[in-house]
Amino acid sequence: MSLVASSDAMYRLLVQSVMDYAIYLLTPEGLIANWNLGAQRAKGYEASEVIGQHYSIFYSQADRDAGKPAANLEQVRRTGRLEDHGWRVRKDGSLMRAHVVIEAVRDDNGVLVGFAKITRDCTEQYYAELARREHERHFRLLVQGVQDYAIYMLDTGGHVINWNAGAQRAKGYTADEIVGQHFSVFYTPQDRALGLPEQGLETARREGRFQAQGIRQRKDGSHFWTSVVIEAIHDEDNGQFIGFAKITRDISEQHRYELQLLQAKELAEQYSQEMSNLSQFLDSVISNIPACVVVQDLASGKVLLANNHADRLFCGEAGHLIGGLPRECALPITGEFLEEQLARGARAAHGYAAQTCVQTAIGPRTLRSRALLAQNAGGRADYVLFIAEDATDELAAQAQIHHMAHHDALTGLPNRMLFNQRLKKALAQGEQCGKLTATLCLDLDNFKNINDSFGHAFGDKLLRALGTRLRNELREADTLARLGGDEFAVVLAELDNPEAACCTAQRLIDVICPPFQIEGHQFSVGVSIGIAYAPHDQDNAEQLLSFADMALYEAKRNGRNRYECFHAGLHAEAHRRRLVETELRAALHLGQLQLHYQPIVDVQSNLITGYEALLRWEHPSRGMIMPMDFIPIAEETGIIHEIGARVLNLACQEAATWEGQETVSVNLSAVQFKNAGLVRTVTLALSDSGLAPQRLELEITESVLLGNNEQNVHILRELKSMGVAIALDDFGTGYSSLGYLRSFPFDRIKIDKSFVHDMCESAQAMSIIRAITELSTSLMIKTTAEGVESIEQMQRLAAEGCSHVQGYLYGQPEPASARLKKIGKSAGD
Ligand code: C2E
Ligand code: MG
Ligand code: MG
């Protein structure tokens, strides 16, 4: 077989076995000349059935009617080839979408010998394509029509490729304006600066999808909250990355709702937290409130709420009120009380308040309670609320305060306020029953010195002991009060006669007499008492007390440790004292106070060695007033400081003018030592006058040293160190004691004139003088005997070794101008 023949055979074989293509030849008339397997498969005919038939059998009746088979062949005859897509009919009548190629076959001379026809059954592809197109069309319509979503595509670089209605609606750009632009224009400048657009694309490229929410910018610059999805798109066929699909949805409103929802949720949580806190707080308030709180259900009578306090008070430690009836849960006695209070509260229109002393589980307590109906929101009363405050301690404190306000803290005795009340009450009662009321004013003799010397704590003990003794001596109905300091007062009510008060006063004096034992010391104190009666003296409480005070002053004046009753004279006396006080102030300024000088004579030489300055008040109407009549008043009122300074200045100034070198003795009151400026006053008097300190002698009495008064001793030392001499005046009259002589190195002791006066008659006075002179001699202290009026006295004193004498025998106190210069002559006369 030739190559051509063999290849021809092979070709035929190939054509005949091709299954996917119907390949066959037509005669120039269009009759089927051969038939391959592909044709059989496509059209359903076997070769024997179709060979020799016109190929138009494959056309539909309509195509055949339209002459399409012939027209096609005609076209091939003319053009040599035809390619067509169209519907053909299979043997079984079914339609087949065919891709038809018909080519003219000519011989070497160009004469048409037939047609080669290749038909491919594309029905499946056709339908698939049709479906695809339809799908795409729908999709496009869908995408373009979607209003709520901005759906568009980006190229691989992020430039907008297409644009739907939703995108236009959301972002404001038309397709013309935005296609080709980079999609980052939708981002805010800040997000652009952060590189968010690129990051989104990068994530989508890397992970296939990027999803986020954020703020985007519209064409007009306004912002909206958006949900964005970017998906990377790859070619379905070759998998090549071709860009991004971007779906953006304006969720501003949703976002706003979400935010509002979130806020609402937070608010609700906060509110619920607050509510829960509040409720916890209320629980804790109720359980910790320092009061009993009980709520009773009106219908059932059961306790709905009771705090710890209520349980503790009404049930004791283990019990609980909640859930039961008060009488069942509480202790019997408290349950009864509680039920009664609740019942009263339920009945009373405006609640029921009470203060009751109740036997509770913790003992007797005074409860200040209130029970009332509690209404619900509808105004109906469902509950009874009982609140009780334990007022026991408060009342006790009030009682304590009341007691404190009316009693003296130190002695526990009534104070001035309560005393006044009791006095007024006693006066009223006395008036009613026609009986006497007496007021006693008590003052301790020299208490001040004891206090100053031994300290306040010591003084306090003494006052307490004293209070006890006095109180025991009185009737229950009598009032003993401490008015302050060492001042006590007594109200004796409903007396039958004045003597009863005098008896009581004497008893009080007597009971104080025995020495007190305090801190190992034995102490005797005296008490002076003044008595005034109502209605005899006065029926006004204040006046009565002031009258008793006047009587007290009198008792002290009359020698202390005694009582005096008020009488009109005392009132006059008190009046006089007040007058003196005022006049004394004036006298000081008017120069009515003068000094008289009395000589002090040396027993050995019989010469005047000094003068004692003694104060006189030249009263314009009452004549000369002696010191004893105004010095005590000056001391009481404090004018003594001014008077004392005046005396010092005057004495120094006058003495400085004397020709001789006599000393000048100035009396200092104990009160003057209370003035811190005493040393300075003396210094100034000396420096102003130019008097040598050695010419000044200061006379003090024992009272300055009473109780080892360290401060006064210190002042004395200072004065002495200046060169001033210190004399102890009126020695032997006070509490005396030789002990004083040890406490300070005196320059002189002045023996009181009472001993000199008695010395010739009284051996006792004589022996006291002797003791003083002996001691003074041994201590090398000068002695001056005061009040020497007779030569006998002078001689005896001289015999006892007394160094100096002073008295009328040598001269009366006289003004400086008239003072005697030569003693010997007048004394001898
Ligand atoms: P004193 O210091 O003991 O003064 C002596 C008193 O005895 C003086 O009384 C004087 O006049 C009086 N006297 C003198 N010689 C005799 C006599 O022979 N017989 C009698 N019976 N009496 C005589 P006076 O002047 O009435 O002074 C009384 C007291 O007043 C003084 O007693 C003194 O304690 C006080 N006193 C006088 N002047 C002052 C003063 O300037 N300041 C202070 N604080 N007290 C003064
Ligand atoms: Mg004197
Ligand atoms: Mg004297």
PDB file of N, CA, C and O in Angstrom, residues 11 17 203 451 465 574 795:
ATOM      1  N   TYR A  11      -6.494   7.876   7.840  1.00  0.00           N
ATOM      2  CA  TYR A  11      -7.290   9.076   8.048  1.00  0.00           C
ATOM      3  C   TYR A  11      -8.753   8.704   8.210  1.00  0.00           C
ATOM      4  O   TYR A  11      -9.445   9.173   9.097  1.00  0.00           O
ATOM      5  N   SER A  17     -13.410   6.977  13.947  1.00  0.00           N
ATOM      6  CA  SER A  17     -13.402   6.646  15.388  1.00  0.00           C
ATOM      7  C   SER A  17     -13.514   7.884  16.306  1.00  0.00           C
ATOM      8  O   SER A  17     -13.668   7.757  17.516  1.00  0.00           O
ATOM      9  N   THR A 203      -4.074  42.597  54.285  1.00  0.00           N
ATOM     10  CA  THR A 203      -4.694  41.489  55.012  1.00  0.00           C
ATOM     11  C   THR A 203      -5.563  40.653  54.074  1.00  0.00           C
ATOM     12  O   THR A 203      -5.521  39.417  54.095  1.00  0.00           O
ATOM     13  N   ASN A 451      -2.990  76.270 151.250  1.00  0.00           N
ATOM     14  CA  ASN A 451      -3.022  75.930 149.821  1.00  0.00           C
ATOM     15  C   ASN A 451      -1.729  76.370 149.131  1.00  0.00           C
ATOM     16  O   ASN A 451      -1.119  75.612 148.374  1.00  0.00           O
ATOM     17  N   ALA A 465     -12.073  66.476 152.985  1.00  0.00           N
ATOM     18  CA  ALA A 465     -12.226  65.972 154.347  1.00  0.00           C
ATOM     19  C   ALA A 465     -13.129  66.892 155.147  1.00  0.00           C
ATOM     20  O   ALA A 465     -13.994  66.462 155.919  1.00  0.00           O
ATOM     21  N   ALA A 574     -20.455  97.216 156.359  1.00  0.00           N
ATOM     22  CA  ALA A 574     -20.081  96.806 154.996  1.00  0.00           C
ATOM     23  C   ALA A 574     -20.163  98.022 154.077  1.00  0.00           C
ATOM     24  O   ALA A 574     -19.311  98.227 153.212  1.00  0.00           O
ATOM     25  N   GLN A 795      13.581  99.230 181.508  1.00  0.00           N
ATOM     26  CA  GLN A 795      14.682  98.677 182.300  1.00  0.00           C
ATOM     27  C   GLN A 795      14.693  97.164 182.266  1.00  0.00           C
ATOM     28  O   GLN A 795      15.721  96.526 182.125  1.00  0.00           O
TER      29      GLN A 795
END
